[in-house]
Coordinates of C-alpha atoms in Angstrom, one line a residue:
X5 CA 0.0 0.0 0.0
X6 CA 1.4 3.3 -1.5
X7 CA -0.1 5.4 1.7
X8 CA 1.0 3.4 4.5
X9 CA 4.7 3.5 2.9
X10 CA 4.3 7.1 2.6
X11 CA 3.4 7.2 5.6
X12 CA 5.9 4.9 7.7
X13 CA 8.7 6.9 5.3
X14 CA 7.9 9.8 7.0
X15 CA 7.7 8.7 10.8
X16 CA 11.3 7.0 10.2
X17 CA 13.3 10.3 8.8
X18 CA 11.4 11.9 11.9
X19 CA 12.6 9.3 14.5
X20 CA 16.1 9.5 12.4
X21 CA 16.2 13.4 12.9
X22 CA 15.4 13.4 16.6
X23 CA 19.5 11.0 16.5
X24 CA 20.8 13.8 13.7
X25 CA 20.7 11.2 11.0
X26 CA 19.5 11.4 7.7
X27 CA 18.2 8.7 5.0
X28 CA 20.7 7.5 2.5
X29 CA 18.1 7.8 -0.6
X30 CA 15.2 10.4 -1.4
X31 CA 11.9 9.0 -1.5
X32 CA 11.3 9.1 -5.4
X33 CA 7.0 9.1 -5.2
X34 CA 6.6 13.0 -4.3
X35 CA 4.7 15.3 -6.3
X36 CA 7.4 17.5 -7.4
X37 CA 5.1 20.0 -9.8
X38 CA 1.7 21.8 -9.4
X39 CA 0.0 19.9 -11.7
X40 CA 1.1 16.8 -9.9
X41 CA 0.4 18.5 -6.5
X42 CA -3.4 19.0 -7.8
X43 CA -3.5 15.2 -9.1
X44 CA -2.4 14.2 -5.7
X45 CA -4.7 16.4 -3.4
X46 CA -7.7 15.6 -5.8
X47 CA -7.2 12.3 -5.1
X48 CA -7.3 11.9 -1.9
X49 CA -10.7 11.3 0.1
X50 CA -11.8 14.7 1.6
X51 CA -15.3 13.0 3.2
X52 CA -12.5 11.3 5.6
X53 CA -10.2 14.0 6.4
X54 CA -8.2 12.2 9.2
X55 CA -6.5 10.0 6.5
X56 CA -6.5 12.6 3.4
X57 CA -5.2 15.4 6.2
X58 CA -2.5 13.1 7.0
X59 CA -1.3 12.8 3.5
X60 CA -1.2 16.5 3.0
X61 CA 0.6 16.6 6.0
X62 CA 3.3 14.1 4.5
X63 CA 3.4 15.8 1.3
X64 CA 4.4 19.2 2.9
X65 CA 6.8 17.3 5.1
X66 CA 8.6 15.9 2.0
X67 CA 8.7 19.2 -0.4
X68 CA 10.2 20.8 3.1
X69 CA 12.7 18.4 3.6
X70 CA 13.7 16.8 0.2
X71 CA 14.6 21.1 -0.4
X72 CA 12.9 20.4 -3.9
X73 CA 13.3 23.6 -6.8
X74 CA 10.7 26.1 -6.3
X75 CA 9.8 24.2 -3.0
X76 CA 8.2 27.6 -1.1
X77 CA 6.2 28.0 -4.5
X78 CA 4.9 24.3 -4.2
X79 CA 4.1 24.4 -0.2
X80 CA 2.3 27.3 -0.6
X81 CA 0.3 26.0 -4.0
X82 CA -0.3 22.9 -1.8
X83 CA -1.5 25.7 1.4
X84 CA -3.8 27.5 -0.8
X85 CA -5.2 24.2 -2.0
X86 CA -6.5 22.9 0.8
X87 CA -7.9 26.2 1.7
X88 CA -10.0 25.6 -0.8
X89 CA -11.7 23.2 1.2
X90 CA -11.7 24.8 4.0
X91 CA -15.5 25.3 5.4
X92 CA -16.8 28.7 6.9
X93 CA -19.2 27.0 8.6
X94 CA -17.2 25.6 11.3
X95 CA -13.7 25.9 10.2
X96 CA -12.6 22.5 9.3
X97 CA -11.5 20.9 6.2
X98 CA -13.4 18.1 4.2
X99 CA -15.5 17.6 1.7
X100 CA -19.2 15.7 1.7
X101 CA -20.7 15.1 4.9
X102 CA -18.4 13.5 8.0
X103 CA -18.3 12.8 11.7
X104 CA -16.9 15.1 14.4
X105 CA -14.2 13.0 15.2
X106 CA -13.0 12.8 11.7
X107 CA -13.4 16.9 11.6
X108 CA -10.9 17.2 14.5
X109 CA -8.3 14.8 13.8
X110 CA -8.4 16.2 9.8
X111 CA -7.7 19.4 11.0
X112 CA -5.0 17.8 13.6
X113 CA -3.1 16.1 10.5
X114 CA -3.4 19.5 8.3
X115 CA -2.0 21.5 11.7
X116 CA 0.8 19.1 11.5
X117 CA 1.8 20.1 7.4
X118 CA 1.5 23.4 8.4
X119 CA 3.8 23.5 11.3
X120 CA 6.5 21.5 9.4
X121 CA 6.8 24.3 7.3
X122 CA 6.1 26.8 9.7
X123 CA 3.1 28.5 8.4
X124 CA 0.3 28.0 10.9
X125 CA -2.2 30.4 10.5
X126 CA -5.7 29.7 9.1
X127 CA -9.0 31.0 8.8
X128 CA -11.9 30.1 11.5
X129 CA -9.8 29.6 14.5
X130 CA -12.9 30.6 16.8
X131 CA -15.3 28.2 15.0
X132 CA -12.7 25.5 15.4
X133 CA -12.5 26.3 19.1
X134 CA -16.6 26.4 19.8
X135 CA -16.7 22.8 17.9
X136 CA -14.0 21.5 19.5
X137 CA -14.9 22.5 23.0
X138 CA -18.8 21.2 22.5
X139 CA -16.8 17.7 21.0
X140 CA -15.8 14.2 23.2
X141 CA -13.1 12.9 21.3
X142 CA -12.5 10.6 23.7
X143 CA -12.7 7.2 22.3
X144 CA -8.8 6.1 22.1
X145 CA -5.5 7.9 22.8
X146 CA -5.3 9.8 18.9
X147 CA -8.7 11.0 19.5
X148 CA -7.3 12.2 23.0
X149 CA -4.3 13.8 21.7
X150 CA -5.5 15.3 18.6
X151 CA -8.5 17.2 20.1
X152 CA -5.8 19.3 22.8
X153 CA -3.2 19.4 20.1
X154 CA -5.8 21.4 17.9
X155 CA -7.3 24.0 20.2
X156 CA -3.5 24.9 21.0
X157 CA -2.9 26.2 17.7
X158 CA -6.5 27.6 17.5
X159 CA -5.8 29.0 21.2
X160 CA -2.5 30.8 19.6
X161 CA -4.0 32.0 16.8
X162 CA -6.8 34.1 18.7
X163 CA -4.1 35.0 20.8
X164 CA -5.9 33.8 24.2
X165 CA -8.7 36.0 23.4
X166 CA -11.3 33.4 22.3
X167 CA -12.5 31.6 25.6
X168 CA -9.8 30.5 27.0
X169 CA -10.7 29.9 30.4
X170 CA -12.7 27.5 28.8
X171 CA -9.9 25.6 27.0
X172 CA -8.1 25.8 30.4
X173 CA -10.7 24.1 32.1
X174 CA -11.1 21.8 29.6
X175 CA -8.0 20.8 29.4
X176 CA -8.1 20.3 33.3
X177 CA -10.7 18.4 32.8
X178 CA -9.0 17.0 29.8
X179 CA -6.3 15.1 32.6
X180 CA -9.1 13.3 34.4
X181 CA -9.7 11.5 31.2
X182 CA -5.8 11.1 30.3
X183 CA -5.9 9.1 34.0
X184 CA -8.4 6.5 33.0
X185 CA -5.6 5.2 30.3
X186 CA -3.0 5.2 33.3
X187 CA -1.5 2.5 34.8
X188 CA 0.2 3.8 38.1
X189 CA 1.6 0.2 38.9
X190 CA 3.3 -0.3 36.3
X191 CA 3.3 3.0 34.1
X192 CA 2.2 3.8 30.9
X193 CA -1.0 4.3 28.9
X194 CA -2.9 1.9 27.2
X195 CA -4.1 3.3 23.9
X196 CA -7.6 2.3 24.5
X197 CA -9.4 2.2 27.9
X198 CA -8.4 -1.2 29.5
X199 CA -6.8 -2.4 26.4
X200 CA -3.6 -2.2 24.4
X201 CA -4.1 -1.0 20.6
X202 CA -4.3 -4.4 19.0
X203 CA -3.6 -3.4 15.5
X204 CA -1.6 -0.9 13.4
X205 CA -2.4 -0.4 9.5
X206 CA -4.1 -3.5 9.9
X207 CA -1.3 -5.4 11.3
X208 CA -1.4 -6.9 14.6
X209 CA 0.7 -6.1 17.2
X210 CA -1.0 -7.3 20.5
X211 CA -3.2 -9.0 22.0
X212 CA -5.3 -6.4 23.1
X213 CA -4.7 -6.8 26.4
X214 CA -5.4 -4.8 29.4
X215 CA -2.3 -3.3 29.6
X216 CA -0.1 -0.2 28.6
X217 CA 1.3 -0.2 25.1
X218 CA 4.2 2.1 23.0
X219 CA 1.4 4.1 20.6
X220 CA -0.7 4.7 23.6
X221 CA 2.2 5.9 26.2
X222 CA 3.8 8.1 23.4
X223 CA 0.1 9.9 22.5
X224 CA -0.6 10.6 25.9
X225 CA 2.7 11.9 27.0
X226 CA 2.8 14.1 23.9
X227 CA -0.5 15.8 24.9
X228 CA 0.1 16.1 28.8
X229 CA 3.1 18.2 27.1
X230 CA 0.6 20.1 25.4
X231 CA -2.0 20.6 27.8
X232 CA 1.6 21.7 30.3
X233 CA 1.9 24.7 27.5
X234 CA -1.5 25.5 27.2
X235 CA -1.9 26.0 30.9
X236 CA 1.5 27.5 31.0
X237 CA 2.9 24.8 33.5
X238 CA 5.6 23.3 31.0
X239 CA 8.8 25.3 32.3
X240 CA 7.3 24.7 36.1
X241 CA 6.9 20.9 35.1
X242 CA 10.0 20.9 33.1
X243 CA 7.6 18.5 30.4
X244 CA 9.0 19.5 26.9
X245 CA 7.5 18.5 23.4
X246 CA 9.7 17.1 21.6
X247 CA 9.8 18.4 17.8
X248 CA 10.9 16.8 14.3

């Protein structure tokens, strides 16, 4: 599958950066033109923007990195792209009708392209943060990172000034989820409540036990880290994001 190598490429040259190494070969399958850009966006499934976010996300990642000719031209064709797509009506990106969940965690992948190339700023930051804040998202631990690592980007945008107390105590409240994925004997996070993420790109990789597992633990720690800046407790804590 063309995605999920697309994908797993770009998680290893992250993980590789985070050591200072780099890959020894480019990637040869990027979109290196606007026309091919287009193709490649067009393609994608906009009614389930979790997935086709995350590929817009790799795409940017790769023009960044790979330091293609006329690569500020291309991430900025690609920006104004998805733009396109963008909705008024509550600020996320998709096409068709979709679910909440898939709203949020779209718009969490399409954060992601954007801050790779440091260009985060979009339209509808305030109707992000009134959707997000009337949302769950609580059913596993990307639902629980992605919904906190969206309203901190909306929350910088609109500079603090868009209810913030109200992302602050969400995010509190926020925690007291994050807990019921802890296990205090043993530490970690399991990915789901009482059970370990069982499958990844439809391999399996547990059991599915009730237990704490790798995805899980890395999720949750990267959006206590989050909520830490948000709530302006990160240099107190000493809890740092890590960035690739």
């Amino acid at each position: 599958n063309q995605d999920v190598k697309l994908a797993e490429t770009r998680q290893s040259i992250s993980a590789l950066s985070l050591f200072g190494y780099k890959p020894d070969y480019i990637y040869q399958k990027i979109p290196y033109n606007e026309n091919r850009i287009n193709k490649y966006l067009n393609q994608l499934n906009w009614k389930y923007p979790w997935g086709a976010g995350s590929h817009f996300s790799h795409l940017l990642y790769f023009l960044y990195y790979y330091n293609f000719k006329k690569k500020d031209e291309l991430i900025q064709y690609a920006i104004d792209w998805i733009n396109k797509i963008q909705k008024s009506t509550d600020g996320f990106w998709y096409k068709g009708n979709t679910s909440t969940q898939q709203k949020i965690n779209g718009a969490m992948k399409i954060i992601t392209g954007l801050k790779v190339v440091d260009k985060v700023n979009f339209n509808y930051a305030e109707k992000i943060i009134d959707n997000v804040l009337a949302a769950k998202n609580d059913e596993q631990a990307c639902d629980n990172f992605n919904i906190v690592y969206v309203l901190k980007y909306c929350n910088e945008i609109t500079k603090r000034k868009h209810r913030f107390s109200e992302i602050a105590d969400f995010m509190y409240d926020r925690l007291d989820i994050y807990k019921e994925y802890y296990f205090s004997d043993i530490g970690g996070f399991s990915f789901m409540k009482n059970k370990a993420n069982g499958t990844y790109y439809g391999a399996l990789i547990t059991k599915g036990k009730n237990e704490p597992d790798i995805h899980g633990t890395v999720m949750f720690i990267w959006g206590i880290s989050i909520i830490a800046q948000i709530l302006d407790l990160n240099n107190k804590l000493q809890f740092n994001e890590f960035i690739t």
